[in-house]
Short mmCIF file of C-alpha atoms in Angstrom, two decimals:
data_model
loop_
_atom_site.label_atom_id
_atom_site.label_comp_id
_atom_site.label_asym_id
_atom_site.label_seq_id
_atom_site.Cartn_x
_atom_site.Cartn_y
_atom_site.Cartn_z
CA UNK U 566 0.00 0.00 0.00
CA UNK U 567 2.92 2.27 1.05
CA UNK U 568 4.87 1.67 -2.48
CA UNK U 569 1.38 2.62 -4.17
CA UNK U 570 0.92 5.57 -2.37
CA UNK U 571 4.72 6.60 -3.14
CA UNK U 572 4.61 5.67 -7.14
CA UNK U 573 1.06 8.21 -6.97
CA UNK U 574 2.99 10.87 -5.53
CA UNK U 575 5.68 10.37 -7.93
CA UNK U 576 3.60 10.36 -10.51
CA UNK U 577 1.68 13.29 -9.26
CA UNK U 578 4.65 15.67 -8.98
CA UNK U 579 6.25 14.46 -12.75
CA UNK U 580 2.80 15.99 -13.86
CA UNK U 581 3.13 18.77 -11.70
CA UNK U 582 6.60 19.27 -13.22
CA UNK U 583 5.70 18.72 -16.66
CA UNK U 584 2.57 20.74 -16.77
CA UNK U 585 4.78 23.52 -15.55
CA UNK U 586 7.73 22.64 -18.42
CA UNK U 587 4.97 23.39 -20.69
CA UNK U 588 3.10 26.62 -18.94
CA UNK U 589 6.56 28.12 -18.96
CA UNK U 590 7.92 26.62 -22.39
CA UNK U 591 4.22 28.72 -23.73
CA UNK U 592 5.13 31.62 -22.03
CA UNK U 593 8.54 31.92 -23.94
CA UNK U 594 6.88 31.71 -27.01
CA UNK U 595 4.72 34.92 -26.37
CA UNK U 596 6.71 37.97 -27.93
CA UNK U 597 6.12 41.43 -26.84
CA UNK U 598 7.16 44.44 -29.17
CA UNK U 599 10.15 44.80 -27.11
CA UNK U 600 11.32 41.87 -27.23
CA UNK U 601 11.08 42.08 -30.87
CA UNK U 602 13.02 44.94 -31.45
CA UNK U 603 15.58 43.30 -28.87
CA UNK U 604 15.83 40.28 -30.95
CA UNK U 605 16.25 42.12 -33.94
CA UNK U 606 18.96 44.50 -32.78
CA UNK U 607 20.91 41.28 -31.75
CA UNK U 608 20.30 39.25 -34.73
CA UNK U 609 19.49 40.82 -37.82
CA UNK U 610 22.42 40.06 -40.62
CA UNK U 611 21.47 43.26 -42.19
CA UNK U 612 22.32 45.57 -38.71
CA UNK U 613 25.49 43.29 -37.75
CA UNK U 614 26.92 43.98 -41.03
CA UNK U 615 26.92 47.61 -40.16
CA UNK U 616 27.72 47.00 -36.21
CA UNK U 617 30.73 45.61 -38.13
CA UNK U 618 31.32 48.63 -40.20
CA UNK U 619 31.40 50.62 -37.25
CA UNK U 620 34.24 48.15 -36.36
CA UNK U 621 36.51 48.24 -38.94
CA UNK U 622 36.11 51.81 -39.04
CA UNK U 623 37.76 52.29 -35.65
CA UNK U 624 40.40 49.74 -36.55
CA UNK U 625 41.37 51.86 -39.45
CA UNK U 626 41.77 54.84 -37.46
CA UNK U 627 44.86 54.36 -36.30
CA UNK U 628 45.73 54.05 -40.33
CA UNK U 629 46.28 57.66 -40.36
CA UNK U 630 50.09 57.23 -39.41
CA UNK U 631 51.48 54.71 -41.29
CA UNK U 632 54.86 55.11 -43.03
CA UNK U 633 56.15 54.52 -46.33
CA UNK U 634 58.02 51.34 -45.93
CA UNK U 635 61.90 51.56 -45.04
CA UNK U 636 64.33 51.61 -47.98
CA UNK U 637 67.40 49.64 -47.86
CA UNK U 638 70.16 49.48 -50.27
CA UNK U 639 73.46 48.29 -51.02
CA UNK U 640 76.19 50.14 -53.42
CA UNK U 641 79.67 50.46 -54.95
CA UNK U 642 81.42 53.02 -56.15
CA UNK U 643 85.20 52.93 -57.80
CA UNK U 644 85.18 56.31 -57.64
CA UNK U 645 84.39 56.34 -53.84
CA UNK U 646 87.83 55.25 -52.57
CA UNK U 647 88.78 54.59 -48.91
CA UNK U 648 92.10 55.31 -47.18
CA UNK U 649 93.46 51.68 -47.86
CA UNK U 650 93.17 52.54 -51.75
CA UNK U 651 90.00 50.47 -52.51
CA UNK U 652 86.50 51.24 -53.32
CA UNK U 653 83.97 51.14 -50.11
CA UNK U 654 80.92 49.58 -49.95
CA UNK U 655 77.86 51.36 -49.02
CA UNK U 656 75.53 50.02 -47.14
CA UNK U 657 72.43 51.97 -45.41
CA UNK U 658 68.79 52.56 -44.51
CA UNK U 659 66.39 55.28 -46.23
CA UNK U 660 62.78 56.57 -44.77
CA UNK U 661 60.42 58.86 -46.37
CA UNK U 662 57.84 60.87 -43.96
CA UNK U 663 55.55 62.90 -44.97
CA UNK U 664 54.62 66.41 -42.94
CA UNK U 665 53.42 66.18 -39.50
CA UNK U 666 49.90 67.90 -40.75
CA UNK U 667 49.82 65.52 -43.46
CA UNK U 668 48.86 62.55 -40.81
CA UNK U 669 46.75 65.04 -38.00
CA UNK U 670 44.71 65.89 -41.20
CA UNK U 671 44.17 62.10 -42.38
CA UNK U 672 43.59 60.98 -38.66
CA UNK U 673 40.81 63.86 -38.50
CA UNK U 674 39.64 62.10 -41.99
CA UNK U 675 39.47 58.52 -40.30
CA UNK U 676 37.92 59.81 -37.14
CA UNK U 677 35.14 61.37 -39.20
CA UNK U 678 34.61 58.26 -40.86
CA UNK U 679 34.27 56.12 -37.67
CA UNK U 680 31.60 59.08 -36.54
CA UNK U 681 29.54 58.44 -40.99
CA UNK U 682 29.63 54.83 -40.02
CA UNK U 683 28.29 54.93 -36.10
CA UNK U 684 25.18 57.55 -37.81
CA UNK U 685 24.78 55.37 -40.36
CA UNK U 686 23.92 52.62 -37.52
CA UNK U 687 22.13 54.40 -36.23
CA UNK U 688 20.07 55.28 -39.43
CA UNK U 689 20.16 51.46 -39.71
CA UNK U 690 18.83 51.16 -36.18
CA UNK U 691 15.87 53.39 -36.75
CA UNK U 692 15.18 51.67 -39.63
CA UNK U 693 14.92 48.56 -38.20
CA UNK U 694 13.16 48.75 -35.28
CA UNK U 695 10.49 51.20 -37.57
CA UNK U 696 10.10 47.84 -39.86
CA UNK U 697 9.72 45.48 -36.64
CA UNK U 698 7.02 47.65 -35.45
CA UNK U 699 5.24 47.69 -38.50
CA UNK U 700 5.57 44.35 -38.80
CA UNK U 701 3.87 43.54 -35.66
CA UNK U 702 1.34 46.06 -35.33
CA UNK U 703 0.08 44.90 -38.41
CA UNK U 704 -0.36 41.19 -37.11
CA UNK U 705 -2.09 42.91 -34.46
CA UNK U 706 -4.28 44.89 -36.66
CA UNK U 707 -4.74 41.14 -38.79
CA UNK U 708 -5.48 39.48 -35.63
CA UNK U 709 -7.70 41.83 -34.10
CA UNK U 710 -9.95 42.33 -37.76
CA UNK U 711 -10.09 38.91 -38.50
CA UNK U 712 -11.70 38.63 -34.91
CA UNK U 713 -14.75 40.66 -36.11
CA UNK U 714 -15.80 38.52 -39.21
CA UNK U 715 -15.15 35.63 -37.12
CA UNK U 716 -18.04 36.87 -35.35
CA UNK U 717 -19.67 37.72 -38.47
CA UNK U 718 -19.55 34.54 -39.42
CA UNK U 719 -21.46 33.12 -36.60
CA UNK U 720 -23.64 35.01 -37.25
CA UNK U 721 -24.18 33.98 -40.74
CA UNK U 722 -23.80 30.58 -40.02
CA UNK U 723 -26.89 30.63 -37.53
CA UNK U 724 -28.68 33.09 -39.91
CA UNK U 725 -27.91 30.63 -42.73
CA UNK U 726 -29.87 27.29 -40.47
CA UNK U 727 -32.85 29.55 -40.08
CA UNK U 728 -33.33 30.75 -43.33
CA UNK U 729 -32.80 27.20 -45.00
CA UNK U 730 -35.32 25.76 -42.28
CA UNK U 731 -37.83 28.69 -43.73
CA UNK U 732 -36.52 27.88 -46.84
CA UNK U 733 -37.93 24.00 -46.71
CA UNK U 734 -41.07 25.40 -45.03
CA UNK U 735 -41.69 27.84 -47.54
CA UNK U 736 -41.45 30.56 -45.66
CA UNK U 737 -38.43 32.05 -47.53
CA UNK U 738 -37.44 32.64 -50.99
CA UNK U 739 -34.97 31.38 -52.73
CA UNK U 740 -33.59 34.66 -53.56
CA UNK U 741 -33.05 34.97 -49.43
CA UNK U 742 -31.03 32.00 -49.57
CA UNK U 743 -28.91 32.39 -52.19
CA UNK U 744 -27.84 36.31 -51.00
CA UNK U 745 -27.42 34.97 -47.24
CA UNK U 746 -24.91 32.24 -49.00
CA UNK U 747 -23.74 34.72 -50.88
CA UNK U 748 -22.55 37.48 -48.23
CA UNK U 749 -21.23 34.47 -45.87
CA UNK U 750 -19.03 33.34 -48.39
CA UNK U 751 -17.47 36.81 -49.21
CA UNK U 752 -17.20 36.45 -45.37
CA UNK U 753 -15.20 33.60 -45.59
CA UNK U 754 -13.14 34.55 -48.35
CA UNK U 755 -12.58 37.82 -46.09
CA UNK U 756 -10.99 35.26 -43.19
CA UNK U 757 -9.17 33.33 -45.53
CA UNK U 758 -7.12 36.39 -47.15
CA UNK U 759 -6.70 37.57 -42.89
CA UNK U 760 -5.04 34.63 -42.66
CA UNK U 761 -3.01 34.50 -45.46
CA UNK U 762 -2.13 38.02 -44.51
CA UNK U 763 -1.24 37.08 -41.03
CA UNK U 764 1.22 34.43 -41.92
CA UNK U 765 2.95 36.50 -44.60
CA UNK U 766 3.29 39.32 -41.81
CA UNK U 767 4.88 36.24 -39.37
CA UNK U 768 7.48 35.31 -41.81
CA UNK U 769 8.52 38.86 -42.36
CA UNK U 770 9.00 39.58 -38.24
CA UNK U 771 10.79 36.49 -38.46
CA UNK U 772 13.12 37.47 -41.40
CA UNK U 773 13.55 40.95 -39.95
CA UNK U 774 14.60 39.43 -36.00
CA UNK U 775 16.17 36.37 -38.14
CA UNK U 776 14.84 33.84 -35.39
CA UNK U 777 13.06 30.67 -36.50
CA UNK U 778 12.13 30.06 -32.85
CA UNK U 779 7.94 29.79 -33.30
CA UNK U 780 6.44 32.47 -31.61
CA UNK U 781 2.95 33.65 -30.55
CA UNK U 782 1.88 37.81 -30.90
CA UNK U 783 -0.65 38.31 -27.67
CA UNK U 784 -4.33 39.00 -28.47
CA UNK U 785 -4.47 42.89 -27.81
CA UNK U 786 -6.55 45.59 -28.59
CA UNK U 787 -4.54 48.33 -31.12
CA UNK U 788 -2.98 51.36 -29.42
CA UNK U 789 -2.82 54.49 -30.67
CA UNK U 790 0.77 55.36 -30.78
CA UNK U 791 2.16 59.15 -29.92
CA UNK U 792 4.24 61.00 -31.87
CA UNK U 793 7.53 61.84 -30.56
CA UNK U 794 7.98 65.20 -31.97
CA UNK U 795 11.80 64.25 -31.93
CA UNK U 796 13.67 67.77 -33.35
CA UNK U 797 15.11 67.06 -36.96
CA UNK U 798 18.69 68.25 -35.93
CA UNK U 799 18.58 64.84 -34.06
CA UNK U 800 17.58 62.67 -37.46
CA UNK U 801 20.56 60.03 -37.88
CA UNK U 802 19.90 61.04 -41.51
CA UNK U 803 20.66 64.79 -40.97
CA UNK U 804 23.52 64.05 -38.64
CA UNK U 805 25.00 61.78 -41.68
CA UNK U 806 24.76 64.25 -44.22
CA UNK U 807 26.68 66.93 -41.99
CA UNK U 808 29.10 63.74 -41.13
CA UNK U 809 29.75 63.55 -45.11
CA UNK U 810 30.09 67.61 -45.39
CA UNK U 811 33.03 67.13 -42.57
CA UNK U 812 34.39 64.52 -44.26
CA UNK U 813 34.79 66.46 -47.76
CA UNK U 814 36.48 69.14 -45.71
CA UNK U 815 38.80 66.91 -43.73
CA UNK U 816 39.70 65.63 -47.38
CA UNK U 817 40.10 68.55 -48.77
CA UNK U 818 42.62 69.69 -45.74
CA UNK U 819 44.90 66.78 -46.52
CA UNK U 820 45.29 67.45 -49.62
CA UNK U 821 45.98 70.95 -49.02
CA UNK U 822 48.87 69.66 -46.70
CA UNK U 823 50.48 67.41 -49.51
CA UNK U 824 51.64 70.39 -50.77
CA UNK U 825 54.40 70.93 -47.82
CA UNK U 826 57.57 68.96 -48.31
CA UNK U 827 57.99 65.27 -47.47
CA UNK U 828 61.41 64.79 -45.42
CA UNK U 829 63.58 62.03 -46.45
CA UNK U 830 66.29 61.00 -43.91
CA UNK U 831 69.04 58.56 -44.99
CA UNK U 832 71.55 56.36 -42.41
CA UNK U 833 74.66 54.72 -44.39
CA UNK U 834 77.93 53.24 -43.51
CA UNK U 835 80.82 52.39 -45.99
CA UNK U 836 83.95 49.91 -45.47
CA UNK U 837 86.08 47.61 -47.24
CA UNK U 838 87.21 44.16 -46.50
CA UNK U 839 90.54 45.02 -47.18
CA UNK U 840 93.61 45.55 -44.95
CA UNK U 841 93.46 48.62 -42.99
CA UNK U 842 90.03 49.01 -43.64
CA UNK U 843 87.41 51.46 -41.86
CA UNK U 844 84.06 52.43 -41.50
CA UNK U 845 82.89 55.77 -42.72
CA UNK U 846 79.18 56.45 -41.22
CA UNK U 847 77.29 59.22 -42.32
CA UNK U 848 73.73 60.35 -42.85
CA UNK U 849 71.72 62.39 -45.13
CA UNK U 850 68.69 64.66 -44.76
CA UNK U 851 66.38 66.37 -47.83
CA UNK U 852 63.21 67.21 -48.66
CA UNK U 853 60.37 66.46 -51.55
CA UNK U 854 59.02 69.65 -52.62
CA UNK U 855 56.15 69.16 -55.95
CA UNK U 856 57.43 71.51 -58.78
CA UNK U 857 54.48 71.00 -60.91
CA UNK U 858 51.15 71.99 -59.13
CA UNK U 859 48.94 71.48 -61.99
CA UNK U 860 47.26 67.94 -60.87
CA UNK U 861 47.45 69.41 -57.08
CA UNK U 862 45.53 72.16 -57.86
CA UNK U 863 42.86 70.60 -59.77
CA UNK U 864 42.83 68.25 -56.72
CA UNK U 865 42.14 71.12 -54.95
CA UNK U 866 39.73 72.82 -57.04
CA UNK U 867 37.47 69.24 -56.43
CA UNK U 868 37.88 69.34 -52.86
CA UNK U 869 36.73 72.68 -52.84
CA UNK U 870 33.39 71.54 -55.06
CA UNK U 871 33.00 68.21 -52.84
CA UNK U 872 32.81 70.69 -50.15
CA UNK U 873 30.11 73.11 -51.46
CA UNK U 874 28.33 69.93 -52.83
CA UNK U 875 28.16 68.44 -49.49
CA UNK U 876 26.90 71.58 -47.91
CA UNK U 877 24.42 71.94 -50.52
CA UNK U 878 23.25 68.21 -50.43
CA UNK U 879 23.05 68.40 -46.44
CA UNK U 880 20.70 71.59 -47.04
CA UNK U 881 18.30 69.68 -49.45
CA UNK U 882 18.01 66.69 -47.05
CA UNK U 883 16.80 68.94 -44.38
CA UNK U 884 14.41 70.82 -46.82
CA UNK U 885 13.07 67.43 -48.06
CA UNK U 886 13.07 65.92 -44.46
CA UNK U 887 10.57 69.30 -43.27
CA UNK U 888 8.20 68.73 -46.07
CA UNK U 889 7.88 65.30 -45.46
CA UNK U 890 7.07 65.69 -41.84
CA UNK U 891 4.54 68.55 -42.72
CA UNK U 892 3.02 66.26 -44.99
CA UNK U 893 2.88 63.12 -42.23
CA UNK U 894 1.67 65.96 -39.68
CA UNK U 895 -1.38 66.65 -42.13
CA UNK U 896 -1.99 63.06 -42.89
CA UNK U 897 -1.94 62.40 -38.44
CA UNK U 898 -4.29 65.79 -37.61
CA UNK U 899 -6.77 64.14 -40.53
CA UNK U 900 -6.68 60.83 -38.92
CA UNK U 901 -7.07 61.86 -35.82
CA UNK U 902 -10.20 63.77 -36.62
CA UNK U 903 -11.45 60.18 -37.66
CA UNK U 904 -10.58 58.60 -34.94
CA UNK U 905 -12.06 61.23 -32.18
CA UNK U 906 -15.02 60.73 -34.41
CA UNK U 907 -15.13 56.82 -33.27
CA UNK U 908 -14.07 57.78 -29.42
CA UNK U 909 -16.96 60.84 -29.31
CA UNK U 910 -19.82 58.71 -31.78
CA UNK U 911 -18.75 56.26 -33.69
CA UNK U 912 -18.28 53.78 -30.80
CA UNK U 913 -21.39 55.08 -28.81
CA UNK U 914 -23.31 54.36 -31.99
CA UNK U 915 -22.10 50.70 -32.24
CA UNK U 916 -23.06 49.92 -28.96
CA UNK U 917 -26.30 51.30 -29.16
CA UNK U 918 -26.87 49.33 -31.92
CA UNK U 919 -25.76 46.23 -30.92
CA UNK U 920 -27.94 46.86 -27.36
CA UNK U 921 -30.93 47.73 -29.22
CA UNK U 922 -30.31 44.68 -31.53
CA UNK U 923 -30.08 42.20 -28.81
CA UNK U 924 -33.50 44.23 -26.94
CA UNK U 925 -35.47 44.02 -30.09
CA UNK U 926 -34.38 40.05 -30.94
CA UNK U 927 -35.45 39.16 -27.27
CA UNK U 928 -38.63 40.97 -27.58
CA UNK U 929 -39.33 39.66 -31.22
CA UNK U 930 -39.55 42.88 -32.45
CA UNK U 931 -36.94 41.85 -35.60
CA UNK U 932 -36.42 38.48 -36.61
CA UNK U 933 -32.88 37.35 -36.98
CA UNK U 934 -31.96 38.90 -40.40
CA UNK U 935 -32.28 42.42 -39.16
CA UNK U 936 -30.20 40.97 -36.00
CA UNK U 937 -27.98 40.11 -38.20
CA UNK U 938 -27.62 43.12 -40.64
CA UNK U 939 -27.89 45.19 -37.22
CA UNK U 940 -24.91 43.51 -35.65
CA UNK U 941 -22.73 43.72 -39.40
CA UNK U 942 -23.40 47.07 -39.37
CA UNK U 943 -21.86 47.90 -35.85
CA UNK U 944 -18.94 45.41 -36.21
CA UNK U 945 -18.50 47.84 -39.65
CA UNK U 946 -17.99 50.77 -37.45
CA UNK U 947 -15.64 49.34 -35.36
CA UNK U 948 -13.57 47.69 -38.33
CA UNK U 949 -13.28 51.30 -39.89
CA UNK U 950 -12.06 52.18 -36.83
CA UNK U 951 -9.51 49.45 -37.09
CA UNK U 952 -8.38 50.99 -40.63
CA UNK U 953 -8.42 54.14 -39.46
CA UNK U 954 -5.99 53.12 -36.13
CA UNK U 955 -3.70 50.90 -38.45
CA UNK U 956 -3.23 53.75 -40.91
CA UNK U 957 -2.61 56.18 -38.17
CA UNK U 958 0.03 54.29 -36.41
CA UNK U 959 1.90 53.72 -39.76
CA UNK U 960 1.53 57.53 -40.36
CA UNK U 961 3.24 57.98 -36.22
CA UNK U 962 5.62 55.26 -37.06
CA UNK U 963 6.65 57.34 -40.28
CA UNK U 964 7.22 60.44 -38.56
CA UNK U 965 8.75 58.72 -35.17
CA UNK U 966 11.64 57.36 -37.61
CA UNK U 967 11.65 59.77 -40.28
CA UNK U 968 13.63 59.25 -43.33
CA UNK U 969 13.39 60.24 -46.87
#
């Protein structure tokens, strides 16, 4: 009896553990927006290839102050003769440099490109977690519209058995019939295209946070996102095109300072293998000065125009960037308008309808039809409310992470 009671208890406490295993292996599954974005910013081959960018960049910094390899040579002369009467041989060591602003200019060059690759992550950032939001609000919107014609098509399904059953009694048409089947199967076809929508959205959160694991989105009503009203001199996009102007004028700076001499410093010694033989160290120190300036100062002259083109270019972004949030501003204040409309009537009048519906079929006042068509027409308001939401929240999401 005792080793009964023990194998129960055993047993009852492997289900305990088990059914917990599972509760908590269910939970993981459930993803948040958040955690989205989280798994995205970790994952996404796309982002690491420019988290890698940023990378090399900084590696390449340091670039700025390499040195023209070391020259070493070997030579005779006859006509160089030592004091033992015989030729010396030279042997010796020869480095180039160029001027000391010549590597501060390209150092101020690399640091300005570690500075255009960090904004463009961040760009790249924005960018990503605007698609991962889109992404899942629109499941959300899928999953929260293909809700209501579920219900409609209860409805229609009931309404169908009644009218059929009038149908056989003769107390219905066969017109009714064929228009009830009708508008259930558009009903149907309406789900079916959800769904298909639904799944297409999954795969594409998936492909954006590149994670296979299967995931669930939680059953939530639509928010109605705020807009940030983030200043454009903040825009990753803005901050990259004054990034670029820098860079042309960092460019242009080490050019200008090719133009001072390069300083060449030699090391030599020269001996003989013959008797009495010495060594005769010495050193020599010049200069590289151009003589023909023609290609530098057309190099120049570009620099100059990169410059004015990048200030120009940075200028038109910014332009561009204002009208487009002027335009996403009008598009939100129009929206919003439509939505009040639903929060101050629209969703008053659906429940009244559906109350008065549900009244009227318990008193027999309407038969189930007008139930029906009474009920479709309130889930209607509330599913243009759903467009209205989803558009408006792409509109926010626009503006939140603007870019042209």
């Amino acid at each position: 009896m005792s080793n009964l009671k023990f194998s129960i208890s055993k047993a009852l406490i492997l289900s305990i553990l088990l059914l917990s295993i599972f509760e908590l292996k269910g939970q993981s599954n459930i993803l948040s927006l958040e955690k989205a974005i989280e798994i995205a910013l970790e994952n996404n081959i796309e982002y690491k290839s420019y988290v890698l960018s940023v990378e090399q960049s900084k590696v390449l910094k340091k670039s700025a102050f390499t040195i023209d390899k070391t020259n070493i040579f070997y030579g005779k002369d006859n006509n160089n003769m030592a004091e033992n009467g015989h030729p010396l041989n030279i042997i010796g060591i020869e480095q180039s440099f160029s001027f000391p602003t010549v590597y501060t200019n390209q150092y101020k060059v690399n640091k300005t490109a570690v500075s255009l690759s960090e904004t463009e992550l961040e760009k790249q950032r924005s960018k990503l977690i605007k698609q991962v939001s889109k992404e899942y609000y629109e499941i959300v919107y899928f999953m929260n519209k293909i809700n209501y014609y579920k219900s409609l098509d209860s409805l229609y399904r009931e309404l169908s058995i009644e009218v059929e059953n009038k149908h056989r009694t003769g107390n219905s048409s066969d017109l009714d019939v064929l228009n009830i089947r009708a508008k259930h199967r558009q009903i149907l076809i309406s789900i079916d295209h959800l769904s298909h929508d639904i799944n297409t959205a999954h795969k594409k959160l998936m492909l954006l946070i590149n994670d296979q694991t299967p995931f669930e989105i939680p059953k939530v009503e639509p928010a109605q996102l705020i807009v940030t009203n983030t200043p454009l001199i903040q825009n990753p996009a803005i901050q990259f095109k004054k990034f670029e102007t820098q860079m042309q004028e960092s460019i242009f700076k080490v050019e200008k300072s090719r133009l001072l001499p390069d300083i060449t410093l030699s090391l030599y010694n020269g001996t003989n293998r013959y008797p009495d033989s010495k060594n005769y160290p010495g050193f020599q120190i010049g200069i590289s000065v151009p003589i023909f300036f023609g290609g530098h100062k057309s190099t120049l002259k570009a620099g100059k125009i990169g410059v004015a083109i990048g200030i120009n270019e940075e200028e038109r972004y910014l332009r561009e960037l204002k009208l487009k949030r002027e335009e996403l501003m009008n598009e939100v204040r129009k929206l919003r308008e439509s939505l009040k409309y639903f929060s101050t009537t629209g969703k008053r009048l659906s429940e009244e309808i559906i109350n008065s519906a549900k009244e009227s079929l318990v008193k027999k006042e309407i038969d189930l039809f007008q139930y029906v068509q009474s009920i479709e027409n309130a889930i209607t308001i509330e599913l243009e409310h759903l467009d209205w939401l989803a558009e408006y929240n792409n509109v926010v999401l626009e503006l939140n992470y603007l870019e042209i």
